[in-house]
């Protein structure tokens, strides 16, 4: 991982902590952080799972919750 990628991961983790402190599960916070930072803004569940180092099930559950809350499309 290069310096830019490491900095991005650190920022995504910080964004995740903010959303976690607001009551979201940690994976949901990291998903939101990733989607705010990534280019292109669309990510597959596999891409999110790999980036967040989370299971496909955790990604699926969290993305459904975020969609129900109208935080992601």
PDB file of N, CA, C and O in Angstrom:
ATOM      1  N   UNK A   1       0.860  -1.169   0.000  1.00  0.00           N
ATOM      2  CA  UNK A   1       0.000   0.000   0.000  1.00  0.00           C
ATOM      3  C   UNK A   1       0.908   1.234   0.000  1.00  0.00           C
ATOM      4  O   UNK A   1       1.783   1.363   0.843  1.00  0.00           O
ATOM      5  N   UNK A   2       0.656   2.135  -0.940  1.00  0.00           N
ATOM      6  CA  UNK A   2       1.480   3.346  -1.001  1.00  0.00           C
ATOM      7  C   UNK A   2       0.969   4.392   0.001  1.00  0.00           C
ATOM      8  O   UNK A   2      -0.024   4.193   0.679  1.00  0.00           O
ATOM      9  N   UNK A   3       1.665   5.513   0.068  1.00  0.00           N
ATOM     10  CA  UNK A   3       1.317   6.558   1.031  1.00  0.00           C
ATOM     11  C   UNK A   3      -0.078   7.115   0.842  1.00  0.00           C
ATOM     12  O   UNK A   3      -0.796   7.364   1.812  1.00  0.00           O
ATOM     13  N   UNK A   4      -0.469   7.315  -0.423  1.00  0.00           N
ATOM     14  CA  UNK A   4      -1.802   7.860  -0.701  1.00  0.00           C
ATOM     15  C   UNK A   4      -2.886   6.881  -0.263  1.00  0.00           C
ATOM     16  O   UNK A   4      -3.872   7.276   0.349  1.00  0.00           O
ATOM     17  N   UNK A   5      -2.684   5.590  -0.570  1.00  0.00           N
ATOM     18  CA  UNK A   5      -3.675   4.580  -0.173  1.00  0.00           C
ATOM     19  C   UNK A   5      -3.767   4.463   1.347  1.00  0.00           C
ATOM     20  O   UNK A   5      -4.854   4.312   1.904  1.00  0.00           O
ATOM     21  N   UNK A   6      -2.621   4.529   2.011  1.00  0.00           N
ATOM     22  CA  UNK A   6      -2.606   4.446   3.475  1.00  0.00           C
ATOM     23  C   UNK A   6      -3.335   5.635   4.089  1.00  0.00           C
ATOM     24  O   UNK A   6      -4.102   5.481   5.052  1.00  0.00           O
ATOM     25  N   UNK A   7      -3.112   6.823   3.528  1.00  0.00           N
ATOM     26  CA  UNK A   7      -3.794   8.017   4.027  1.00  0.00           C
ATOM     27  C   UNK A   7      -5.295   7.913   3.804  1.00  0.00           C
ATOM     28  O   UNK A   7      -6.093   8.295   4.677  1.00  0.00           O
ATOM     29  N   UNK A   8      -5.683   7.381   2.650  1.00  0.00           N
ATOM     30  CA  UNK A   8      -7.113   7.214   2.363  1.00  0.00           C
ATOM     31  C   UNK A   8      -7.740   6.230   3.340  1.00  0.00           C
ATOM     32  O   UNK A   8      -8.825   6.473   3.869  1.00  0.00           O
ATOM     33  N   UNK A   9      -7.069   5.099   3.588  1.00  0.00           N
ATOM     34  CA  UNK A   9      -7.593   4.117   4.542  1.00  0.00           C
ATOM     35  C   UNK A   9      -7.735   4.742   5.927  1.00  0.00           C
ATOM     36  O   UNK A   9      -8.722   4.499   6.621  1.00  0.00           O
ATOM     37  N   UNK A  10      -6.752   5.539   6.321  1.00  0.00           N
ATOM     38  CA  UNK A  10      -6.818   6.185   7.640  1.00  0.00           C
ATOM     39  C   UNK A  10      -8.009   7.133   7.719  1.00  0.00           C
ATOM     40  O   UNK A  10      -8.723   7.160   8.735  1.00  0.00           O
ATOM     41  N   UNK A  11      -8.247   7.882   6.664  1.00  0.00           N
ATOM     42  CA  UNK A  11      -9.382   8.807   6.654  1.00  0.00           C
ATOM     43  C   UNK A  11     -10.702   8.054   6.657  1.00  0.00           C
ATOM     44  O   UNK A  11     -11.634   8.415   7.373  1.00  0.00           O
ATOM     45  N   UNK A  12     -10.792   6.977   5.872  1.00  0.00           N
ATOM     46  CA  UNK A  12     -12.010   6.156   5.854  1.00  0.00           C
ATOM     47  C   UNK A  12     -12.267   5.595   7.254  1.00  0.00           C
ATOM     48  O   UNK A  12     -13.408   5.590   7.728  1.00  0.00           O
ATOM     49  N   UNK A  13     -11.212   5.137   7.922  1.00  0.00           N
ATOM     50  CA  UNK A  13     -11.378   4.625   9.288  1.00  0.00           C
ATOM     51  C   UNK A  13     -11.865   5.721  10.234  1.00  0.00           C
ATOM     52  O   UNK A  13     -12.723   5.477  11.089  1.00  0.00           O
ATOM     53  N   UNK A  14     -11.344   6.933  10.092  1.00  0.00           N
ATOM     54  CA  UNK A  14     -11.779   8.047  10.942  1.00  0.00           C
ATOM     55  C   UNK A  14     -13.244   8.389  10.682  1.00  0.00           C
ATOM     56  O   UNK A  14     -14.004   8.646  11.622  1.00  0.00           O
ATOM     57  N   UNK A  15     -13.644   8.391   9.413  1.00  0.00           N
ATOM     58  CA  UNK A  15     -15.048   8.642   9.074  1.00  0.00           C
ATOM     59  C   UNK A  15     -15.917   7.546   9.675  1.00  0.00           C
ATOM     60  O   UNK A  15     -16.985   7.809  10.237  1.00  0.00           O
ATOM     61  N   UNK A  16     -15.443   6.310   9.586  1.00  0.00           N
ATOM     62  CA  UNK A  16     -16.171   5.188  10.175  1.00  0.00           C
ATOM     63  C   UNK A  16     -16.375   5.352  11.664  1.00  0.00           C
ATOM     64  O   UNK A  16     -17.457   5.070  12.192  1.00  0.00           O
ATOM     65  N   UNK A  17     -15.362   5.839  12.372  1.00  0.00           N
ATOM     66  CA  UNK A  17     -15.464   6.060  13.821  1.00  0.00           C
ATOM     67  C   UNK A  17     -16.517   7.121  14.129  1.00  0.00           C
ATOM     68  O   UNK A  17     -17.297   6.985  15.076  1.00  0.00           O
ATOM     69  N   UNK A  18     -16.567   8.158  13.306  1.00  0.00           N
ATOM     70  CA  UNK A  18     -17.570   9.219  13.517  1.00  0.00           C
ATOM     71  C   UNK A  18     -18.973   8.638  13.385  1.00  0.00           C
ATOM     72  O   UNK A  18     -19.841   8.866  14.238  1.00  0.00           O
ATOM     73  N   UNK A  19     -19.200   7.866  12.314  1.00  0.00           N
ATOM     74  CA  UNK A  19     -20.529   7.284  12.131  1.00  0.00           C
ATOM     75  C   UNK A  19     -20.828   6.235  13.197  1.00  0.00           C
ATOM     76  O   UNK A  19     -21.964   6.094  13.631  1.00  0.00           O
ATOM     77  N   UNK A  20     -19.802   5.504  13.635  1.00  0.00           N
ATOM     78  CA  UNK A  20     -19.995   4.531  14.703  1.00  0.00           C
ATOM     79  C   UNK A  20     -20.410   5.226  15.995  1.00  0.00           C
ATOM     80  O   UNK A  20     -21.297   4.756  16.717  1.00  0.00           O
ATOM     81  N   UNK A  21     -19.815   6.382  16.282  1.00  0.00           N
ATOM     82  CA  UNK A  21     -20.182   7.114  17.498  1.00  0.00           C
ATOM     83  C   UNK A  21     -21.611   7.654  17.410  1.00  0.00           C
ATOM     84  O   UNK A  21     -22.223   7.954  18.428  1.00  0.00           O
ATOM     85  N   UNK A  22     -22.130   7.749  16.178  1.00  0.00           N
ATOM     86  CA  UNK A  22     -23.515   8.180  15.985  1.00  0.00           C
ATOM     87  C   UNK A  22     -24.486   6.994  16.054  1.00  0.00           C
ATOM     88  O   UNK A  22     -25.686   7.168  15.883  1.00  0.00           O
ATOM     89  N   UNK A  23     -23.944   5.793  16.292  1.00  0.00           N
ATOM     90  CA  UNK A  23     -24.811   4.635  16.494  1.00  0.00           C
ATOM     91  C   UNK A  23     -24.823   3.602  15.391  1.00  0.00           C
ATOM     92  O   UNK A  23     -25.516   2.598  15.506  1.00  0.00           O
ATOM     93  N   UNK A  24     -24.079   3.822  14.311  1.00  0.00           N
ATOM     94  CA  UNK A  24     -24.042   2.836  13.233  1.00  0.00           C
ATOM     95  C   UNK A  24     -23.042   1.723  13.565  1.00  0.00           C
ATOM     96  O   UNK A  24     -22.067   1.956  14.273  1.00  0.00           O
ATOM     97  N   UNK A  25     -23.268   0.522  13.035  1.00  0.00           N
ATOM     98  CA  UNK A  25     -22.274  -0.539  13.199  1.00  0.00           C
ATOM     99  C   UNK A  25     -20.949  -0.131  12.538  1.00  0.00           C
ATOM    100  O   UNK A  25     -20.948   0.638  11.571  1.00  0.00           O
ATOM    101  N   UNK A  26     -19.830  -0.635  13.044  1.00  0.00           N
ATOM    102  CA  UNK A  26     -18.528  -0.249  12.490  1.00  0.00           C
ATOM    103  C   UNK A  26     -18.405  -0.466  10.978  1.00  0.00           C
ATOM    104  O   UNK A  26     -17.873   0.396  10.271  1.00  0.00           O
ATOM    105  N   UNK A  27     -18.901  -1.589  10.480  1.00  0.00           N
ATOM    106  CA  UNK A  27     -18.797  -1.852   9.037  1.00  0.00           C
ATOM    107  C   UNK A  27     -19.599  -0.825   8.251  1.00  0.00           C
ATOM    108  O   UNK A  27     -19.144  -0.344   7.208  1.00  0.00           O
ATOM    109  N   UNK A  28     -20.754  -0.458   8.733  1.00  0.00           N
ATOM    110  CA  UNK A  28     -21.572   0.541   8.032  1.00  0.00           C
ATOM    111  C   UNK A  28     -20.840   1.880   7.965  1.00  0.00           C
ATOM    112  O   UNK A  28     -20.862   2.557   6.932  1.00  0.00           O
ATOM    113  N   UNK A  29     -20.175   2.242   9.037  1.00  0.00           N
ATOM    114  CA  UNK A  29     -19.407   3.481   9.035  1.00  0.00           C
ATOM    115  C   UNK A  29     -18.271   3.447   8.043  1.00  0.00           C
ATOM    116  O   UNK A  29     -18.008   4.422   7.326  1.00  0.00           O
ATOM    117  N   UNK A  30     -17.579   2.300   7.951  1.00  0.00           N
ATOM    118  CA  UNK A  30     -16.490   2.172   6.982  1.00  0.00           C
ATOM    119  C   UNK A  30     -17.021   2.184   5.556  1.00  0.00           C
ATOM    120  O   UNK A  30     -16.386   2.746   4.661  1.00  0.00           O
ATOM    121  N   UNK A  31     -18.183   1.585   5.328  1.00  0.00           N
ATOM    122  CA  UNK A  31     -18.788   1.624   3.986  1.00  0.00           C
ATOM    123  C   UNK A  31     -19.081   3.072   3.602  1.00  0.00           C
ATOM    124  O   UNK A  31     -18.760   3.498   2.489  1.00  0.00           O
ATOM    125  N   UNK A  32     -19.697   3.813   4.503  1.00  0.00           N
ATOM    126  CA  UNK A  32     -19.983   5.219   4.210  1.00  0.00           C
ATOM    127  C   UNK A  32     -18.705   5.995   3.935  1.00  0.00           C
ATOM    128  O   UNK A  32     -18.635   6.785   2.990  1.00  0.00           O
ATOM    129  N   UNK A  33     -17.702   5.767   4.745  1.00  0.00           N
ATOM    130  CA  UNK A  33     -16.425   6.440   4.531  1.00  0.00           C
ATOM    131  C   UNK A  33     -15.830   6.100   3.177  1.00  0.00           C
ATOM    132  O   UNK A  33     -15.359   6.980   2.449  1.00  0.00           O
ATOM    133  N   UNK A  34     -15.864   4.832   2.816  1.00  0.00           N
ATOM    134  CA  UNK A  34     -15.324   4.399   1.520  1.00  0.00           C
ATOM    135  C   UNK A  34     -16.094   5.037   0.374  1.00  0.00           C
ATOM    136  O   UNK A  34     -15.511   5.530  -0.590  1.00  0.00           O
ATOM    137  N   UNK A  35     -17.412   5.025   0.452  1.00  0.00           N
ATOM    138  CA  UNK A  35     -18.220   5.581  -0.640  1.00  0.00           C
ATOM    139  C   UNK A  35     -18.053   7.091  -0.759  1.00  0.00           C
ATOM    140  O   UNK A  35     -18.184   7.640  -1.855  1.00  0.00           O
ATOM    141  N   UNK A  36     -17.752   7.761   0.336  1.00  0.00           N
ATOM    142  CA  UNK A  36     -17.485   9.200   0.272  1.00  0.00           C
ATOM    143  C   UNK A  36     -16.146   9.494  -0.394  1.00  0.00           C
ATOM    144  O   UNK A  36     -15.969  10.544  -1.003  1.00  0.00           O
ATOM    145  N   UNK A  37     -15.194   8.571  -0.289  1.00  0.00           N
ATOM    146  CA  UNK A  37     -13.838   8.818  -0.759  1.00  0.00           C
ATOM    147  C   UNK A  37     -13.516   8.215  -2.126  1.00  0.00           C
ATOM    148  O   UNK A  37     -12.584   8.659  -2.778  1.00  0.00           O
ATOM    149  N   UNK A  38     -14.237   7.190  -2.544  1.00  0.00           N
ATOM    150  CA  UNK A  38     -13.794   6.428  -3.712  1.00  0.00           C
ATOM    151  C   UNK A  38     -14.146   7.103  -5.036  1.00  0.00           C
ATOM    152  O   UNK A  38     -15.051   7.916  -5.123  1.00  0.00           O
ATOM    153  N   UNK A  39     -13.377   6.737  -6.035  1.00  0.00           N
ATOM    154  CA  UNK A  39     -13.606   7.201  -7.401  1.00  0.00           C
ATOM    155  C   UNK A  39     -13.393   6.017  -8.323  1.00  0.00           C
ATOM    156  O   UNK A  39     -12.277   5.493  -8.374  1.00  0.00           O
ATOM    157  N   UNK A  40     -14.414   5.519  -8.975  1.00  0.00           N
ATOM    158  CA  UNK A  40     -15.767   6.047  -9.086  1.00  0.00           C
ATOM    159  C   UNK A  40     -16.565   5.793  -7.799  1.00  0.00           C
ATOM    160  O   UNK A  40     -16.222   4.907  -7.027  1.00  0.00           O
ATOM    161  N   UNK A  41     -17.634   6.553  -7.604  1.00  0.00           N
ATOM    162  CA  UNK A  41     -18.408   6.433  -6.366  1.00  0.00           C
ATOM    163  C   UNK A  41     -19.199   5.127  -6.255  1.00  0.00           C
ATOM    164  O   UNK A  41     -19.676   4.803  -5.182  1.00  0.00           O
ATOM    165  N   UNK A  42     -19.329   4.405  -7.357  1.00  0.00           N
ATOM    166  CA  UNK A  42     -20.044   3.130  -7.314  1.00  0.00           C
ATOM    167  C   UNK A  42     -19.042   2.034  -6.981  1.00  0.00           C
ATOM    168  O   UNK A  42     -17.962   1.974  -7.538  1.00  0.00           O
ATOM    169  N   UNK A  43     -19.415   1.171  -6.047  1.00  0.00           N
ATOM    170  CA  UNK A  43     -18.567   0.052  -5.647  1.00  0.00           C
ATOM    171  C   UNK A  43     -19.425  -1.191  -5.540  1.00  0.00           C
ATOM    172  O   UNK A  43     -20.556  -1.139  -5.048  1.00  0.00           O
ATOM    173  N   UNK A  44     -18.900  -2.313  -5.988  1.00  0.00           N
ATOM    174  CA  UNK A  44     -19.619  -3.581  -5.847  1.00  0.00           C
ATOM    175  C   UNK A  44     -19.490  -4.054  -4.401  1.00  0.00           C
ATOM    176  O   UNK A  44     -18.625  -3.584  -3.639  1.00  0.00           O
ATOM    177  N   UNK A  45     -20.317  -4.997  -4.032  1.00  0.00           N
ATOM    178  CA  UNK A  45     -20.233  -5.531  -2.671  1.00  0.00           C
ATOM    179  C   UNK A  45     -18.893  -6.237  -2.465  1.00  0.00           C
ATOM    180  O   UNK A  45     -18.319  -6.167  -1.370  1.00  0.00           O
ATOM    181  N   UNK A  46     -18.368  -6.869  -3.500  1.00  0.00           N
ATOM    182  CA  UNK A  46     -17.064  -7.525  -3.389  1.00  0.00           C
ATOM    183  C   UNK A  46     -15.955  -6.489  -3.169  1.00  0.00           C
ATOM    184  O   UNK A  46     -15.076  -6.679  -2.324  1.00  0.00           O
ATOM    185  N   UNK A  47     -16.009  -5.380  -3.904  1.00  0.00           N
ATOM    186  CA  UNK A  47     -15.022  -4.316  -3.724  1.00  0.00           C
ATOM    187  C   UNK A  47     -15.091  -3.743  -2.304  1.00  0.00           C
ATOM    188  O   UNK A  47     -14.059  -3.501  -1.670  1.00  0.00           O
ATOM    189  N   UNK A  48     -16.303  -3.530  -1.812  1.00  0.00           N
ATOM    190  CA  UNK A  48     -16.468  -3.015  -0.448  1.00  0.00           C
ATOM    191  C   UNK A  48     -15.956  -4.012   0.587  1.00  0.00           C
ATOM    192  O   UNK A  48     -15.295  -3.630   1.546  1.00  0.00           O
ATOM    193  N   UNK A  49     -16.254  -5.293   0.371  1.00  0.00           N
ATOM    194  CA  UNK A  49     -15.802  -6.328   1.305  1.00  0.00           C
ATOM    195  C   UNK A  49     -14.279  -6.378   1.368  1.00  0.00           C
ATOM    196  O   UNK A  49     -13.695  -6.467   2.455  1.00  0.00           O
ATOM    197  N   UNK A  50     -13.639  -6.303   0.206  1.00  0.00           N
ATOM    198  CA  UNK A  50     -12.177  -6.342   0.173  1.00  0.00           C
ATOM    199  C   UNK A  50     -11.590  -5.097   0.827  1.00  0.00           C
ATOM    200  O   UNK A  50     -10.654  -5.185   1.620  1.00  0.00           O
ATOM    201  N   UNK A  51     -12.124  -3.936   0.504  1.00  0.00           N
ATOM    202  CA  UNK A  51     -11.588  -2.685   1.047  1.00  0.00           C
ATOM    203  C   UNK A  51     -11.785  -2.606   2.556  1.00  0.00           C
ATOM    204  O   UNK A  51     -10.884  -2.209   3.286  1.00  0.00           O
ATOM    205  N   UNK A  52     -12.978  -2.974   3.021  1.00  0.00           N
ATOM    206  CA  UNK A  52     -13.307  -2.866   4.446  1.00  0.00           C
ATOM    207  C   UNK A  52     -12.832  -4.070   5.247  1.00  0.00           C
ATOM    208  O   UNK A  52     -12.989  -4.089   6.469  1.00  0.00           O
ATOM    209  N   UNK A  53     -12.277  -5.071   4.563  1.00  0.00           N
ATOM    210  CA  UNK A  53     -11.846  -6.302   5.215  1.00  0.00           C
ATOM    211  C   UNK A  53     -12.987  -6.881   6.049  1.00  0.00           C
ATOM    212  O   UNK A  53     -12.849  -7.146   7.245  1.00  0.00           O
ATOM    213  N   UNK A  54     -14.137  -7.023   5.385  1.00  0.00           N
ATOM    214  CA  UNK A  54     -15.352  -7.516   6.039  1.00  0.00           C
ATOM    215  C   UNK A  54     -15.948  -8.647   5.205  1.00  0.00           C
ATOM    216  O   UNK A  54     -15.669  -8.768   4.013  1.00  0.00           O
ATOM    217  N   UNK A  55     -16.772  -9.449   5.824  1.00  0.00           N
ATOM    218  CA  UNK A  55     -17.416 -10.547   5.102  1.00  0.00           C
ATOM    219  C   UNK A  55     -18.486 -10.008   4.164  1.00  0.00           C
ATOM    220  O   UNK A  55     -19.008  -8.901   4.351  1.00  0.00           O
ATOM    221  N   UNK A  56     -18.820 -10.819   3.172  1.00  0.00           N
ATOM    222  CA  UNK A  56     -19.883 -10.435   2.239  1.00  0.00           C
ATOM    223  C   UNK A  56     -21.206 -10.254   2.980  1.00  0.00           C
ATOM    224  O   UNK A  56     -21.991  -9.373   2.659  1.00  0.00           O
ATOM    225  N   UNK A  57     -21.442 -11.094   3.991  1.00  0.00           N
ATOM    226  CA  UNK A  57     -22.670 -10.983   4.783  1.00  0.00           C
ATOM    227  C   UNK A  57     -22.743  -9.675   5.553  1.00  0.00           C
ATOM    228  O   UNK A  57     -23.800  -9.038   5.610  1.00  0.00           O
ATOM    229  N   UNK A  58     -21.617  -9.257   6.133  1.00  0.00           N
ATOM    230  CA  UNK A  58     -21.593  -7.988   6.876  1.00  0.00           C
ATOM    231  C   UNK A  58     -21.819  -6.810   5.931  1.00  0.00           C
ATOM    232  O   UNK A  58     -22.534  -5.864   6.274  1.00  0.00           O
ATOM    233  N   UNK A  59     -21.242  -6.889   4.740  1.00  0.00           N
ATOM    234  CA  UNK A  59     -21.429  -5.834   3.746  1.00  0.00           C
ATOM    235  C   UNK A  59     -22.893  -5.790   3.315  1.00  0.00           C
ATOM    236  O   UNK A  59     -23.500  -4.719   3.253  1.00  0.00           O
ATOM    237  N   UNK A  60     -23.466  -6.953   3.043  1.00  0.00           N
ATOM    238  CA  UNK A  60     -24.861  -7.017   2.604  1.00  0.00           C
ATOM    239  C   UNK A  60     -25.808  -6.448   3.664  1.00  0.00           C
ATOM    240  O   UNK A  60     -26.672  -5.617   3.362  1.00  0.00           O
ATOM    241  N   UNK A  61     -25.631  -6.875   4.896  1.00  0.00           N
ATOM    242  CA  UNK A  61     -26.487  -6.399   5.983  1.00  0.00           C
ATOM    243  C   UNK A  61     -26.351  -4.888   6.168  1.00  0.00           C
ATOM    244  O   UNK A  61     -27.356  -4.169   6.293  1.00  0.00           O
ATOM    245  N   UNK A  62     -25.124  -4.405   6.155  1.00  0.00           N
ATOM    246  CA  UNK A  62     -24.889  -2.976   6.374  1.00  0.00           C
ATOM    247  C   UNK A  62     -25.386  -2.128   5.214  1.00  0.00           C
ATOM    248  O   UNK A  62     -25.965  -1.055   5.433  1.00  0.00           O
ATOM    249  N   UNK A  63     -25.181  -2.589   3.977  1.00  0.00           N
ATOM    250  CA  UNK A  63     -25.657  -1.791   2.850  1.00  0.00           C
ATOM    251  C   UNK A  63     -27.183  -1.749   2.810  1.00  0.00           C
ATOM    252  O   UNK A  63     -27.760  -0.703   2.505  1.00  0.00           O
ATOM    253  N   UNK A  64     -27.836  -2.843   3.168  1.00  0.00           N
ATOM    254  CA  UNK A  64     -29.311  -2.817   3.227  1.00  0.00           C
ATOM    255  C   UNK A  64     -29.784  -1.822   4.278  1.00  0.00           C
ATOM    256  O   UNK A  64     -30.734  -1.073   4.056  1.00  0.00           O
ATOM    257  N   UNK A  65     -29.116  -1.810   5.432  1.00  0.00           N
ATOM    258  CA  UNK A  65     -29.481  -0.871   6.493  1.00  0.00           C
ATOM    259  C   UNK A  65     -29.264   0.569   6.028  1.00  0.00           C
ATOM    260  O   UNK A  65     -30.111   1.439   6.251  1.00  0.00           O
ATOM    261  N   UNK A  66     -28.133   0.828   5.377  1.00  0.00           N
ATOM    262  CA  UNK A  66     -27.832   2.179   4.896  1.00  0.00           C
ATOM    263  C   UNK A  66     -28.812   2.604   3.804  1.00  0.00           C
ATOM    264  O   UNK A  66     -29.201   3.772   3.741  1.00  0.00           O
ATOM    265  N   UNK A  67     -29.223   1.665   2.956  1.00  0.00           N
ATOM    266  CA  UNK A  67     -30.224   1.989   1.929  1.00  0.00           C
ATOM    267  C   UNK A  67     -31.569   2.286   2.567  1.00  0.00           C
ATOM    268  O   UNK A  67     -32.250   3.238   2.144  1.00  0.00           O
ATOM    269  N   UNK A  68     -31.945   1.528   3.567  1.00  0.00           N
ATOM    270  CA  UNK A  68     -33.231   1.768   4.240  1.00  0.00           C
ATOM    271  C   UNK A  68     -33.246   3.137   4.923  1.00  0.00           C
ATOM    272  O   UNK A  68     -34.302   3.775   5.016  1.00  0.00           O
ATOM    273  N   UNK A  69     -32.081   3.585   5.363  1.00  0.00           N
ATOM    274  CA  UNK A  69     -31.970   4.896   6.010  1.00  0.00           C
ATOM    275  C   UNK A  69     -31.740   6.023   4.996  1.00  0.00           C
ATOM    276  O   UNK A  69     -31.558   7.168   5.374  1.00  0.00           O
ATOM    277  N   UNK A  70     -31.773   5.674   3.710  1.00  0.00           N
ATOM    278  CA  UNK A  70     -31.542   6.637   2.614  1.00  0.00           C
ATOM    279  C   UNK A  70     -30.190   7.337   2.701  1.00  0.00           C
ATOM    280  O   UNK A  70     -30.040   8.480   2.323  1.00  0.00           O
ATOM    281  N   UNK A  71     -29.190   6.601   3.215  1.00  0.00           N
ATOM    282  CA  UNK A  71     -27.846   7.149   3.272  1.00  0.00           C
ATOM    283  C   UNK A  71     -27.018   6.783   2.043  1.00  0.00           C
ATOM    284  O   UNK A  71     -26.045   7.460   1.735  1.00  0.00           O
ATOM    285  N   UNK A  72     -27.409   5.694   1.369  1.00  0.00           N
ATOM    286  CA  UNK A  72     -26.771   5.297   0.116  1.00  0.00           C
ATOM    287  C   UNK A  72     -27.849   4.823  -0.862  1.00  0.00           C
ATOM    288  O   UNK A  72     -28.980   4.530  -0.456  1.00  0.00           O
ATOM    289  N   UNK A  73     -27.478   4.769  -2.123  1.00  0.00           N
ATOM    290  CA  UNK A  73     -28.393   4.248  -3.148  1.00  0.00           C
ATOM    291  C   UNK A  73     -27.869   2.944  -3.683  1.00  0.00           C
ATOM    292  O   UNK A  73     -26.667   2.749  -3.779  1.00  0.00           O
TER     293      UNK A  73
END
